[in-house]
Short mmCIF file of C-alpha atoms and ligand atoms in Angstrom, two decimals:
data_model
loop_
_atom_site.label_atom_id
_atom_site.label_comp_id
_atom_site.label_asym_id
_atom_site.label_seq_id
_atom_site.Cartn_x
_atom_site.Cartn_y
_atom_site.Cartn_z
CA UNK L 1 67.99 -33.16 85.27
CA UNK L 2 64.47 -32.16 86.45
CA UNK L 3 65.50 -32.56 90.08
CA UNK L 4 68.63 -30.45 89.55
CA UNK L 5 66.65 -27.65 87.95
CA UNK L 6 64.23 -27.70 90.92
CA UNK L 7 67.25 -27.26 93.25
CA UNK L 8 68.58 -24.36 91.14
CA UNK L 9 65.18 -22.64 91.32
CA UNK L 10 65.28 -23.04 95.11
CA UNK L 11 68.85 -21.82 95.31
CA UNK L 12 68.01 -18.51 93.62
CA UNK L 13 65.33 -17.94 96.29
CA UNK L 14 62.26 -19.08 94.39
CA UNK L 15 59.61 -21.60 95.28
CA UNK L 16 59.64 -24.46 92.76
CA UNK L 17 56.15 -25.49 93.99
CA UNK L 18 54.37 -22.27 93.05
CA UNK L 19 51.99 -22.72 90.10
CA UNK L 20 54.02 -20.78 87.54
CA UNK L 21 57.14 -22.79 88.29
CA UNK L 22 55.62 -26.19 89.00
CA UNK L 23 56.43 -27.65 85.58
CA UNK L 24 59.49 -25.52 84.92
CA UNK L 25 62.12 -28.07 85.95
CA UNK L 26 60.74 -30.56 83.46
CA UNK L 27 60.48 -27.96 80.69
CA UNK L 28 63.95 -26.61 81.40
CA UNK L 29 65.41 -30.11 81.35
CA UNK L 30 63.77 -30.81 78.00
CA UNK L 31 65.03 -27.53 76.60
CA UNK L 32 68.56 -28.22 77.80
CA UNK L 33 68.50 -31.71 76.28
CA UNK L 34 67.40 -30.15 73.00
CA UNK L 35 70.06 -27.43 73.10
CA UNK L 36 72.76 -30.04 73.64
CA UNK L 37 71.46 -32.72 71.29
CA UNK L 38 74.74 -32.60 69.36
CA UNK L 39 76.10 -35.06 71.92
CA UNK L 40 73.67 -37.67 70.58
CA UNK L 41 74.93 -37.26 67.01
CA UNK L 42 78.04 -38.35 65.15
CA UNK L 43 79.53 -37.00 61.93
CA UNK L 44 78.60 -40.26 60.17
CA UNK L 45 74.93 -39.95 61.21
CA UNK L 46 74.81 -36.38 60.05
CA UNK L 47 76.54 -36.82 56.69
CA UNK L 48 74.74 -40.10 56.06
CA UNK L 49 76.75 -40.93 52.96
CA UNK L 50 75.82 -37.74 51.06
CA UNK L 51 79.14 -37.50 49.21
CA UNK L 52 79.17 -37.20 45.45
CA UNK L 53 81.99 -37.51 42.92
CA UNK L 54 82.73 -34.18 41.24
CA UNK L 55 85.28 -32.60 38.90
CA UNK L 56 84.56 -29.20 40.39
CA UNK L 57 87.65 -27.51 41.73
CA UNK L 58 86.03 -24.12 42.31
CA UNK L 59 85.14 -22.86 45.74
CA UNK L 60 81.92 -24.15 47.27
CA UNK L 61 80.49 -21.70 49.80
CA UNK L 62 77.59 -22.02 52.22
CA UNK L 63 77.14 -18.70 53.93
CA UNK L 64 74.90 -17.29 56.66
CA UNK L 65 74.28 -20.62 58.36
CA UNK L 66 72.30 -19.76 61.48
CA UNK L 67 74.05 -20.80 64.63
CA UNK L 68 72.75 -21.27 68.16
CA UNK L 69 75.13 -22.55 70.78
CA UNK L 70 75.83 -22.46 74.51
CA UNK L 71 79.13 -21.20 75.84
CA UNK L 72 80.84 -23.73 78.04
CA UNK L 73 81.90 -21.09 80.55
CA UNK L 74 78.47 -19.75 81.52
CA UNK L 75 75.94 -22.05 79.81
CA UNK L 76 74.55 -18.94 78.16
CA UNK L 77 73.67 -18.74 74.47
CA UNK L 78 75.82 -17.38 71.73
CA UNK L 79 74.00 -16.73 68.50
CA UNK L 80 75.23 -15.84 65.07
CA UNK L 81 76.20 -17.10 61.66
CA UNK L 82 78.75 -19.46 60.18
CA UNK L 83 80.24 -19.27 56.70
CA UNK L 84 81.80 -22.45 55.38
CA UNK L 85 83.77 -22.78 52.15
CA UNK L 86 85.90 -25.52 50.65
CA UNK L 87 87.72 -26.40 47.45
CA UNK L 88 86.68 -29.91 46.43
CA UNK L 89 89.23 -32.50 45.46
CA UNK L 90 87.22 -35.20 43.68
CA UNK L 91 84.03 -35.10 45.72
CA UNK L 92 81.46 -32.74 47.17
CA UNK L 93 79.21 -33.10 50.20
CA UNK L 94 75.45 -32.36 50.12
CA UNK L 95 74.94 -28.67 50.91
CA UNK L 96 72.44 -29.27 53.69
CA UNK L 97 75.02 -31.51 55.34
CA UNK L 98 77.36 -28.57 55.78
CA UNK L 99 74.67 -26.81 57.79
CA UNK L 100 73.98 -29.99 59.76
CA UNK L 101 77.65 -30.37 60.66
CA UNK L 102 77.67 -26.78 61.98
CA UNK L 103 74.52 -27.54 63.96
CA UNK L 104 75.85 -30.76 65.43
CA UNK L 105 78.89 -29.02 66.92
CA UNK L 106 76.91 -25.91 67.89
CA UNK L 107 74.53 -28.07 69.93
CA UNK L 108 77.28 -28.99 72.34
CA UNK L 109 78.96 -26.88 75.01
CA UNK L 110 81.50 -24.73 73.26
CA UNK L 111 83.72 -21.82 73.04
CA UNK L 112 83.39 -20.20 69.65
CA UNK L 113 87.06 -20.66 68.73
CA UNK L 114 86.81 -24.41 69.20
CA UNK L 115 83.52 -24.65 67.30
CA UNK L 116 85.11 -22.90 64.33
CA UNK L 117 88.07 -25.27 64.23
CA UNK L 118 85.93 -28.38 64.71
CA UNK L 119 83.69 -27.47 61.78
CA UNK L 120 86.71 -26.79 59.53
CA UNK L 121 88.50 -30.01 60.47
CA UNK L 122 85.34 -32.07 60.01
CA UNK L 123 84.61 -30.66 56.55
CA UNK L 124 88.23 -31.37 55.66
CA UNK L 125 88.04 -34.94 56.93
CA UNK L 126 84.66 -35.74 55.38
CA UNK L 127 85.33 -34.30 51.91
CA UNK L 128 89.11 -34.62 51.58
CA UNK L 129 88.99 -31.04 50.29
CA UNK L 130 92.07 -29.19 49.03
CA UNK L 131 91.23 -26.44 51.49
CA UNK L 132 88.58 -25.32 53.96
CA UNK L 133 87.70 -21.91 55.35
CA UNK L 134 85.27 -21.30 58.20
CA UNK L 135 84.27 -17.96 59.70
CA UNK L 136 81.91 -17.68 62.64
CA UNK L 137 80.46 -14.40 63.87
CA UNK L 138 78.36 -14.43 67.02
CA UNK L 139 76.96 -12.38 69.86
CA UNK L 140 77.50 -13.81 73.30
CA UNK L 141 74.82 -13.46 75.97
CA UNK L 142 77.51 -13.84 78.63
CA UNK L 143 78.92 -10.51 77.39
CA UNK L 144 75.58 -8.84 76.66
CA UNK L 145 73.54 -9.78 79.75
CA UNK L 146 76.24 -9.91 82.40
CA UNK L 147 79.88 -8.97 82.98
CA UNK L 148 80.87 -6.10 80.74
CA UNK L 149 77.32 -5.77 79.27
CA UNK L 150 78.55 -4.88 75.84
CA UNK L 151 75.42 -5.10 73.72
CA UNK L 152 76.84 -4.73 70.27
CA UNK L 153 80.10 -6.55 70.24
CA UNK L 154 80.32 -9.39 67.75
CA UNK L 155 83.03 -11.99 68.06
CA UNK L 156 84.58 -13.24 64.84
CA UNK L 157 86.68 -16.36 64.60
CA UNK L 158 88.16 -18.10 61.62
CA UNK L 159 89.86 -21.36 60.73
CA UNK L 160 91.72 -21.78 57.43
CA UNK L 161 93.06 -25.12 56.29
CA UNK L 162 95.01 -26.26 53.22
CA UNK L 163 94.83 -23.85 50.29
CA UNK L 164 92.84 -21.38 52.38
CA UNK L 165 95.87 -21.07 54.58
CA UNK L 166 98.59 -21.23 51.94
CA UNK L 167 96.97 -19.22 49.14
CA UNK L 168 96.17 -15.56 49.71
CA UNK L 169 93.99 -15.36 46.56
CA UNK L 170 91.75 -18.20 47.78
CA UNK L 171 91.39 -16.57 51.17
CA UNK L 172 90.58 -13.22 49.60
CA UNK L 173 87.96 -14.79 47.33
CA UNK L 174 86.29 -16.35 50.38
CA UNK L 175 86.35 -13.11 52.33
CA UNK L 176 84.94 -11.08 49.44
CA UNK L 177 82.15 -13.61 48.84
CA UNK L 178 80.89 -13.40 52.41
CA UNK L 179 81.18 -9.62 52.64
ZN1 ZN Z 201 80.37 -17.34 78.28
#
């Protein structure tokens, strides 16, 4: 990747040998590897068996999970928050694992819509929940720094599974809790 970054620096009309840029290809490659480290992880690694039997059938909500991702169309960041809720059916997953699942998918190339659905389906699969709701709100650098240059637009996406889809009251409870 270092070599490719050196070529990109050349292609934009810069000199990759000048002192300020000499180590940039290596740093940029390391940064990119970090930003896409989700490819090195699996759901099993991330959850690591942190599932616990529970009689709870009330909504579990983890809100304001910080989210940093790269859009797959421009390789530019989108940054925001994810809110994840589910209704357990016999077991719960460790709370920090919910945030780690969001992070694992966020650290891959994405469009926000797909990220939202992947998180919801994974929580569903891992916990066997009666329902899952995920809302992601994010600002996209590809809109803010280029193209239409809309600085304040926030994109919101949602995925509702099971009772979150079929039961209006459940959905409303989720929406009012994250408001
Ligand atoms: Zn984009």
